[in-house]
Coordinates of C-alpha atoms in Angstrom, one line a residue:
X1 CA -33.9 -57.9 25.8
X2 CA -31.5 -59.3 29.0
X3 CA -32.6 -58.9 31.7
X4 CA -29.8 -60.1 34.7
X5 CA -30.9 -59.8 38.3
X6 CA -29.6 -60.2 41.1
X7 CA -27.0 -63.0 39.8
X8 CA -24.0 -64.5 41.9
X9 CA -21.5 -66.4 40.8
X10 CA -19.1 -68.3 43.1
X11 CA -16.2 -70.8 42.2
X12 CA -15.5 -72.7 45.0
X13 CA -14.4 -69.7 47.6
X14 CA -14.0 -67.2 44.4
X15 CA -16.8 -64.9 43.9
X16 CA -17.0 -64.2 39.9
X17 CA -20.0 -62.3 40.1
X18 CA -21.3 -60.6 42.8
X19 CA -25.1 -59.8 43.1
X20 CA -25.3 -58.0 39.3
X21 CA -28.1 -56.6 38.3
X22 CA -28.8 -54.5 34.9
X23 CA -31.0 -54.6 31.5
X24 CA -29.3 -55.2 28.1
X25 CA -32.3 -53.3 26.2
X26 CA -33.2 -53.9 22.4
X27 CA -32.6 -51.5 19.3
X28 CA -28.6 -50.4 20.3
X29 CA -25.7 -51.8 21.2
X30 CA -24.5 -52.1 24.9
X31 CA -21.3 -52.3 25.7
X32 CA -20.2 -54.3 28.4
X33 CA -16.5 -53.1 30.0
X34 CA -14.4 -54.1 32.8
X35 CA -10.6 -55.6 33.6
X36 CA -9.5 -58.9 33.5
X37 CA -10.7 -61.1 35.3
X38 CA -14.2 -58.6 36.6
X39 CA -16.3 -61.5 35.4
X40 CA -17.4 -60.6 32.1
X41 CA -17.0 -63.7 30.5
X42 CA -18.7 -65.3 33.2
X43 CA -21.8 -63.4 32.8
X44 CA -21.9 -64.1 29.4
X45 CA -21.6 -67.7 29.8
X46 CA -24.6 -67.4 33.0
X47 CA -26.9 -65.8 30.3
X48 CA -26.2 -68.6 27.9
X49 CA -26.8 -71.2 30.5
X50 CA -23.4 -72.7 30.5
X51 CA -22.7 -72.0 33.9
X52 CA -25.9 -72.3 36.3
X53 CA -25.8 -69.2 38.9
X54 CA -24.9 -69.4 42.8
X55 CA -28.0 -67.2 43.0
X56 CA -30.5 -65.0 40.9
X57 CA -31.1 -65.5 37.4
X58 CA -30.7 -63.9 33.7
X59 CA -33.8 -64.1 31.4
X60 CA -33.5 -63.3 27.5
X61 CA -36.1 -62.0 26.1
X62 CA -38.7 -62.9 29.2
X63 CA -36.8 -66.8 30.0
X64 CA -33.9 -68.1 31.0
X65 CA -32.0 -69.2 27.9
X66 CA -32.0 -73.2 28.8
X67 CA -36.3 -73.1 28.0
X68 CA -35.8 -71.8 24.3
X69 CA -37.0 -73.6 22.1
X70 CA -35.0 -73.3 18.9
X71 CA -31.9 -70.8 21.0
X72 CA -30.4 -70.4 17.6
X73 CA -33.2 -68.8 16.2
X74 CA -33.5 -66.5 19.0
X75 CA -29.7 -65.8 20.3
X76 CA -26.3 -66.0 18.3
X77 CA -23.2 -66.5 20.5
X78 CA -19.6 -65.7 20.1
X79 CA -17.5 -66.4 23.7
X80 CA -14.1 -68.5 22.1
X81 CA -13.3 -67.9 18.7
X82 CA -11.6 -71.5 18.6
X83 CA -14.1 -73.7 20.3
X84 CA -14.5 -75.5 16.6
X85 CA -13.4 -79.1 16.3
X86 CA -10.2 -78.5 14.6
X87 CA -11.3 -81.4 11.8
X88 CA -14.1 -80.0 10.9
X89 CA -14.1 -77.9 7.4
X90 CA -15.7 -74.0 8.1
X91 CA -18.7 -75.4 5.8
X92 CA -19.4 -78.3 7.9
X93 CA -18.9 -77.1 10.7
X94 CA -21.9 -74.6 10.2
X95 CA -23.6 -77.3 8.3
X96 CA -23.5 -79.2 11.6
X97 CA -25.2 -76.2 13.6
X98 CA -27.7 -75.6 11.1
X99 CA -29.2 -79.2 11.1
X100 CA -30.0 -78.9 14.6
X101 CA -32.5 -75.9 13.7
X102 CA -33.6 -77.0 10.1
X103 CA -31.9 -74.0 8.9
X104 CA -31.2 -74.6 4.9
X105 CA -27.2 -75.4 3.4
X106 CA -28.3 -71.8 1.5
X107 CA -28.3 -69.9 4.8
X108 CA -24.8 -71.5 5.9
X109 CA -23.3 -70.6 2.0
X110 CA -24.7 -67.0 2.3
X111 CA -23.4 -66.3 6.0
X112 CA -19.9 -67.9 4.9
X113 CA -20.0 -65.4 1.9
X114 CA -21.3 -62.2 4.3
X115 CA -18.0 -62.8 6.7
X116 CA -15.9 -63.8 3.8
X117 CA -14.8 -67.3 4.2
X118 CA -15.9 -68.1 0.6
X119 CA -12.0 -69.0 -0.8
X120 CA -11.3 -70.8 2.7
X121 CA -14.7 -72.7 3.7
X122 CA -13.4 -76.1 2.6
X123 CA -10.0 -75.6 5.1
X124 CA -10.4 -77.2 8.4
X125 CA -11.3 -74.7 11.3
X126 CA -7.9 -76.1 13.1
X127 CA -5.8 -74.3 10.4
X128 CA -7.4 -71.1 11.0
X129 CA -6.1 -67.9 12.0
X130 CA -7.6 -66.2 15.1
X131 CA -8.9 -63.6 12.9
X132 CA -10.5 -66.6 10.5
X133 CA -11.9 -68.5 13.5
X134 CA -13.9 -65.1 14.4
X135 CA -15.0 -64.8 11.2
X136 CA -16.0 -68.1 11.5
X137 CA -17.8 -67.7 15.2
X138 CA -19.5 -64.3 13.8
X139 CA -21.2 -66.7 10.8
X140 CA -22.0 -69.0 13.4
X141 CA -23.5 -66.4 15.9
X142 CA -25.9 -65.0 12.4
X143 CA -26.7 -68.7 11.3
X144 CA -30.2 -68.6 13.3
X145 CA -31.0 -64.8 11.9
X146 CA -31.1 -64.2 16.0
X147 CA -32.8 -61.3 17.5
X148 CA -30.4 -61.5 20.2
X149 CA -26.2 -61.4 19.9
X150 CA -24.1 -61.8 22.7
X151 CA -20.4 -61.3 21.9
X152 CA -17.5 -61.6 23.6
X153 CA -14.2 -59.6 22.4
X154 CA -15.2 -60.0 18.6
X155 CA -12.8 -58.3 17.0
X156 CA -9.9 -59.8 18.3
X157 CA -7.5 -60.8 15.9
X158 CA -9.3 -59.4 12.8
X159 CA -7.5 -56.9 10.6
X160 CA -8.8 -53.2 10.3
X161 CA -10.7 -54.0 7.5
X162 CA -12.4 -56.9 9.6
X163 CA -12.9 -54.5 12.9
X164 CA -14.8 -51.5 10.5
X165 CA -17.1 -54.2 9.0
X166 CA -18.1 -55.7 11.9
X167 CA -18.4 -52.3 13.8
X168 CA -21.0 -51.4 11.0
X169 CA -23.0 -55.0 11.1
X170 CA -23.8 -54.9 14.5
X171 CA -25.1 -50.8 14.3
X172 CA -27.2 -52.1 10.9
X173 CA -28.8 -55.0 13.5
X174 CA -29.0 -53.0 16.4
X175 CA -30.7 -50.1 14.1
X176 CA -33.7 -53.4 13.0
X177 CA -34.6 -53.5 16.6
X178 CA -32.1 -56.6 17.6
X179 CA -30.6 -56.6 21.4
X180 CA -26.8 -56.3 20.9
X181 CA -24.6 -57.2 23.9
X182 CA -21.4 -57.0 23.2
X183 CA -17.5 -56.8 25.3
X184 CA -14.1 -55.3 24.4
X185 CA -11.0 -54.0 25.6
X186 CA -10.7 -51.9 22.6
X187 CA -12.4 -48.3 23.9
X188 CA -11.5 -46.1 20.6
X189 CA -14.2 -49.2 19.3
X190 CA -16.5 -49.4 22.2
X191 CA -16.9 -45.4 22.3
X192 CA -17.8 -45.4 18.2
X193 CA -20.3 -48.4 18.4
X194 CA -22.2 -48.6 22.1
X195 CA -25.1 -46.6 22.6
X196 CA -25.0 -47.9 25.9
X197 CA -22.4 -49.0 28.5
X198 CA -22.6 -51.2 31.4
X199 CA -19.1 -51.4 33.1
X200 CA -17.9 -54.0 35.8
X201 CA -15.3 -54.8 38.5
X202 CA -14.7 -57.7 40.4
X203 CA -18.2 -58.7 39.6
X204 CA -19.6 -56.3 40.7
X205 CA -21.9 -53.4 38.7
X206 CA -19.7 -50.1 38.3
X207 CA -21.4 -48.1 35.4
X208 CA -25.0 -49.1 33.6
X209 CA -25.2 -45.9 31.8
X210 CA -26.0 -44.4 28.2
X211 CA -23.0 -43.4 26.5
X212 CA -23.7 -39.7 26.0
X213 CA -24.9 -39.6 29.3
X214 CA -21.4 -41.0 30.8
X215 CA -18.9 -39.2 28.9
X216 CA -21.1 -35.8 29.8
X217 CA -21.0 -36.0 33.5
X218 CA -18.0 -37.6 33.4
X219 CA -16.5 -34.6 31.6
X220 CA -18.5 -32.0 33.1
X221 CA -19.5 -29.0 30.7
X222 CA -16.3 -27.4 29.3
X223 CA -16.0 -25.7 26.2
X224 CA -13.0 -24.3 24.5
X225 CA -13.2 -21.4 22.3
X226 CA -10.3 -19.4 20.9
X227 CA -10.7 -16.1 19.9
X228 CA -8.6 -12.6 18.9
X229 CA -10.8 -11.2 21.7
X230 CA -10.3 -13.5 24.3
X231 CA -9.6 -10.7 26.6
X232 CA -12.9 -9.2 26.4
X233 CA -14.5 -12.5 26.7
X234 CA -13.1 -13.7 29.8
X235 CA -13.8 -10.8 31.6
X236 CA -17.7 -11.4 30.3
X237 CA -17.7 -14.5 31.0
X238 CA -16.4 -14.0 34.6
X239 CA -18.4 -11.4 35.2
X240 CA -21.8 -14.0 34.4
X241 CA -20.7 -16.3 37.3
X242 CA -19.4 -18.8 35.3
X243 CA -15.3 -19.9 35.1
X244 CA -13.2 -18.7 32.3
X245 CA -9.2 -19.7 32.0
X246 CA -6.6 -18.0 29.6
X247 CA -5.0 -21.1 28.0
X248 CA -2.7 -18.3 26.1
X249 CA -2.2 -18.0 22.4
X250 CA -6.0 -16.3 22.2
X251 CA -7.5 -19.7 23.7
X252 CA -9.9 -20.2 26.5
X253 CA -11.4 -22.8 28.7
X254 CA -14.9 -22.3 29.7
X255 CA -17.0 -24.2 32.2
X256 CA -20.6 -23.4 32.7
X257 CA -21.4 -22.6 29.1
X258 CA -22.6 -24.5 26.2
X259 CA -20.8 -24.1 22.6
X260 CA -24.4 -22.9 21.5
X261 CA -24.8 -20.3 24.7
X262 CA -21.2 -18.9 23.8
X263 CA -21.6 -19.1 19.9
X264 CA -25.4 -16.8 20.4
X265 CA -23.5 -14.3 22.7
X266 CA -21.0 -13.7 20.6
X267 CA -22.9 -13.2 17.6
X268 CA -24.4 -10.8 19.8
X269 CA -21.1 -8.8 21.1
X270 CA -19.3 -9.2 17.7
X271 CA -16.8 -11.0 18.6
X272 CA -15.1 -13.2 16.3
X273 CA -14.6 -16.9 17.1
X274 CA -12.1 -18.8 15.2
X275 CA -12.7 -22.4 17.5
X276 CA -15.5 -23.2 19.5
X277 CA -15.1 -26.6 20.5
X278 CA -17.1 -28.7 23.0
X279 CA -14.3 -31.0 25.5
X280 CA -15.2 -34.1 26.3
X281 CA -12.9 -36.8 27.9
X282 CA -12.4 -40.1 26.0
X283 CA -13.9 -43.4 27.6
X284 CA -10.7 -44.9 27.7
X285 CA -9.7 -42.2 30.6
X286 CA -13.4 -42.6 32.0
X287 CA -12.8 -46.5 31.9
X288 CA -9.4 -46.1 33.7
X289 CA -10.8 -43.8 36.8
X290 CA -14.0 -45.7 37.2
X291 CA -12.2 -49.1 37.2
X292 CA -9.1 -48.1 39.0
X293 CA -10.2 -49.5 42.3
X294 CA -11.2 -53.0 40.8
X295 CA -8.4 -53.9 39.1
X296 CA -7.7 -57.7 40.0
X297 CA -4.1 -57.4 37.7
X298 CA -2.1 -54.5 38.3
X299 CA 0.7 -53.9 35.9
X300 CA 3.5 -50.5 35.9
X301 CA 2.9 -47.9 34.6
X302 CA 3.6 -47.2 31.0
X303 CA 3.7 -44.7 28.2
X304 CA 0.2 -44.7 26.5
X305 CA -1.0 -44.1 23.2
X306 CA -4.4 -43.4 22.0
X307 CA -4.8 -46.0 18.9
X308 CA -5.7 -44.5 15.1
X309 CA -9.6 -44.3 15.2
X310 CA -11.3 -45.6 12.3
X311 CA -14.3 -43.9 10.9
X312 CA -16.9 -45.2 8.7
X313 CA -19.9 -43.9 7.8
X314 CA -23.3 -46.3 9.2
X315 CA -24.3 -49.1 6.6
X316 CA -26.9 -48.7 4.0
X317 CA -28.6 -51.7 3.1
X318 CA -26.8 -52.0 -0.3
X319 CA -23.2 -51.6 1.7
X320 CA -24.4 -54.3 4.0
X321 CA -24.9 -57.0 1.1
X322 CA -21.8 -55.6 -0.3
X323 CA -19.5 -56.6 2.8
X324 CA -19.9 -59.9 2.0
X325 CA -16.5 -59.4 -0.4
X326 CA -14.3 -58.5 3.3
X327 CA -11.6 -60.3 3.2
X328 CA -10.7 -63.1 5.3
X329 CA -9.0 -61.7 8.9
X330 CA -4.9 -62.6 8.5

């Protein structure tokens, strides 16, 4: 668990944080959203103890990361991808990490093999792709076997294979009861892997909500149902109190009433329902309202498109050891 209360952060006169409070809790992945320059990094790094706070503190798992005794053991850290000495071969540069733990050279060849760095962990790190180098950061991060992970923009740089695998790793360690904090601008990802979202601006707290929760009452409860007797629903559905819209082409937009509620009453009536479908706005539009005020860097406005949405089914424990043939990231 993370616990962050009450923390500031100021860089000479630039505030970076701004009295943030919240609770990264164990057993799911939490999210953590907000534009550039809202001070997520900088959280991250007061957590770790790489930046000391103006005021208030972070605790993990009941101290402040600084008193651990053997941190590996008890958080993994991804925040830059390339902080590697460029010399240093991908095996020795774990190597390196593990002798400050006494953690064996088997433990450094299986997480090399798990991220899939096997054909490459005698290059230098300094030759490495960005997708390689987080490949490499991720095997460092799981080097410790960590209850805790703290990572920032992960999948950056990997390839779709890369971005499914390490989707489905950190639900499989989240689902053993492991705390899983993690950032990205990528909200087709964040919206298939949180359970949890905490959202920020300027460094300040915005959202510290559950997922289902937010995209609920952000969306309010709307159903659409299409039906050859549309006709007779609306004027039902009207006549019950609640709002009912002719979309046209037999289709209708209810608020008020669940998919279940309509789906019973029209068993009931007889009428026949060809869609019944829930509507729910994506977290990319929640993510854009919520943050619109605390955008640091404003750009002009542009066409958008929603990126292709990758689905996997969760990891069984065979599939897990399995993913240790991914490819390295190009």
């Amino acid at each position: 668990m993370i616990d962050v209360a009450g923390m500031t952060k100021k860089f000479g006169s630039k505030l970076a944080v701004d009295d943030l409070s919240f609770t990264v809790r164990s057993g799911m992945v939490t999210g953590f959203l907000g534009p550039n320059g809202a001070g997520k990094s900088t959280t991250m790094r007061l957590v770790l103890g790489l930046d000391t706070p103006t005021r208030g503190q972070a605790r993990v798992n009941g101290r402040t990361y600084t008193k651990t005794k053997a941190p590996m053991t008890e958080v993994g850290a991804l925040l830059e991808a390339k902080s590697v000495h460029p010399g240093r071969t991908a095996r020795n540069h774990l190597r390196a990490l593990a002798a400050t733990h006494g953690i064996s050279k088997k433990r450094v060849d299986d997480m090399i093999e798990l991220v899939g760095l096997s054909d490459v962990a005698g290059k230098k790190a300094g030759e490495f792709s960005l997708g390689m180098s987080q490949r490499l950061g991720l095997a460092a991060a799981l080097l410790g076997d960590p209850e805790t992970l703290i990572l920032d923009e992960p999948i950056n740089g990997l390839d779709p294979e890369g971005v499914a695998w390490v989707r489905n790793l950190v639900k499989y360690l989240a689902s053993e009861g492991r705390t899983i904090f993690i950032s990205s601008h990528l909200m087709s990802e964040m919206a298939m892997v949180a359970d949890h979202i905490i959202i920020i601006g300027m460094g300040r707290l915005i959202v510290d909500s559950e997922m289902s929760d937010l995209v609920m009452q952000a969306s309010g409860l709307v159903t659409k149902v299409r039906s050859p007797n549309a006709a007779a629903i609306i004027q039902a559905v009207n006549r019950s109190g609640r709002s009912a819209t002719d979309e046209g082409d037999s289709t209708i937009s209810i608020r008020g009433l669940t998919a279940q509620a309509i789906g019973e009453e029209a068993a009931k009536r007889g009428w026949v329902l060809h869609e019944l479908t829930p509507i729910q706005r994506s977290l990319e539009e929640i993510y854009m309202e919520m943050t619109d005020s605390a955008v640091e860097f404003v750009t002009g406005a542009v066409p958008r498109t929603e990126p292709d949405q990758l689905r996997d089914q969760p990891p069984t424990l065979s599939s897990l050891a399995k993913s240790s043939s991914a490819r390295r990231g190009r």
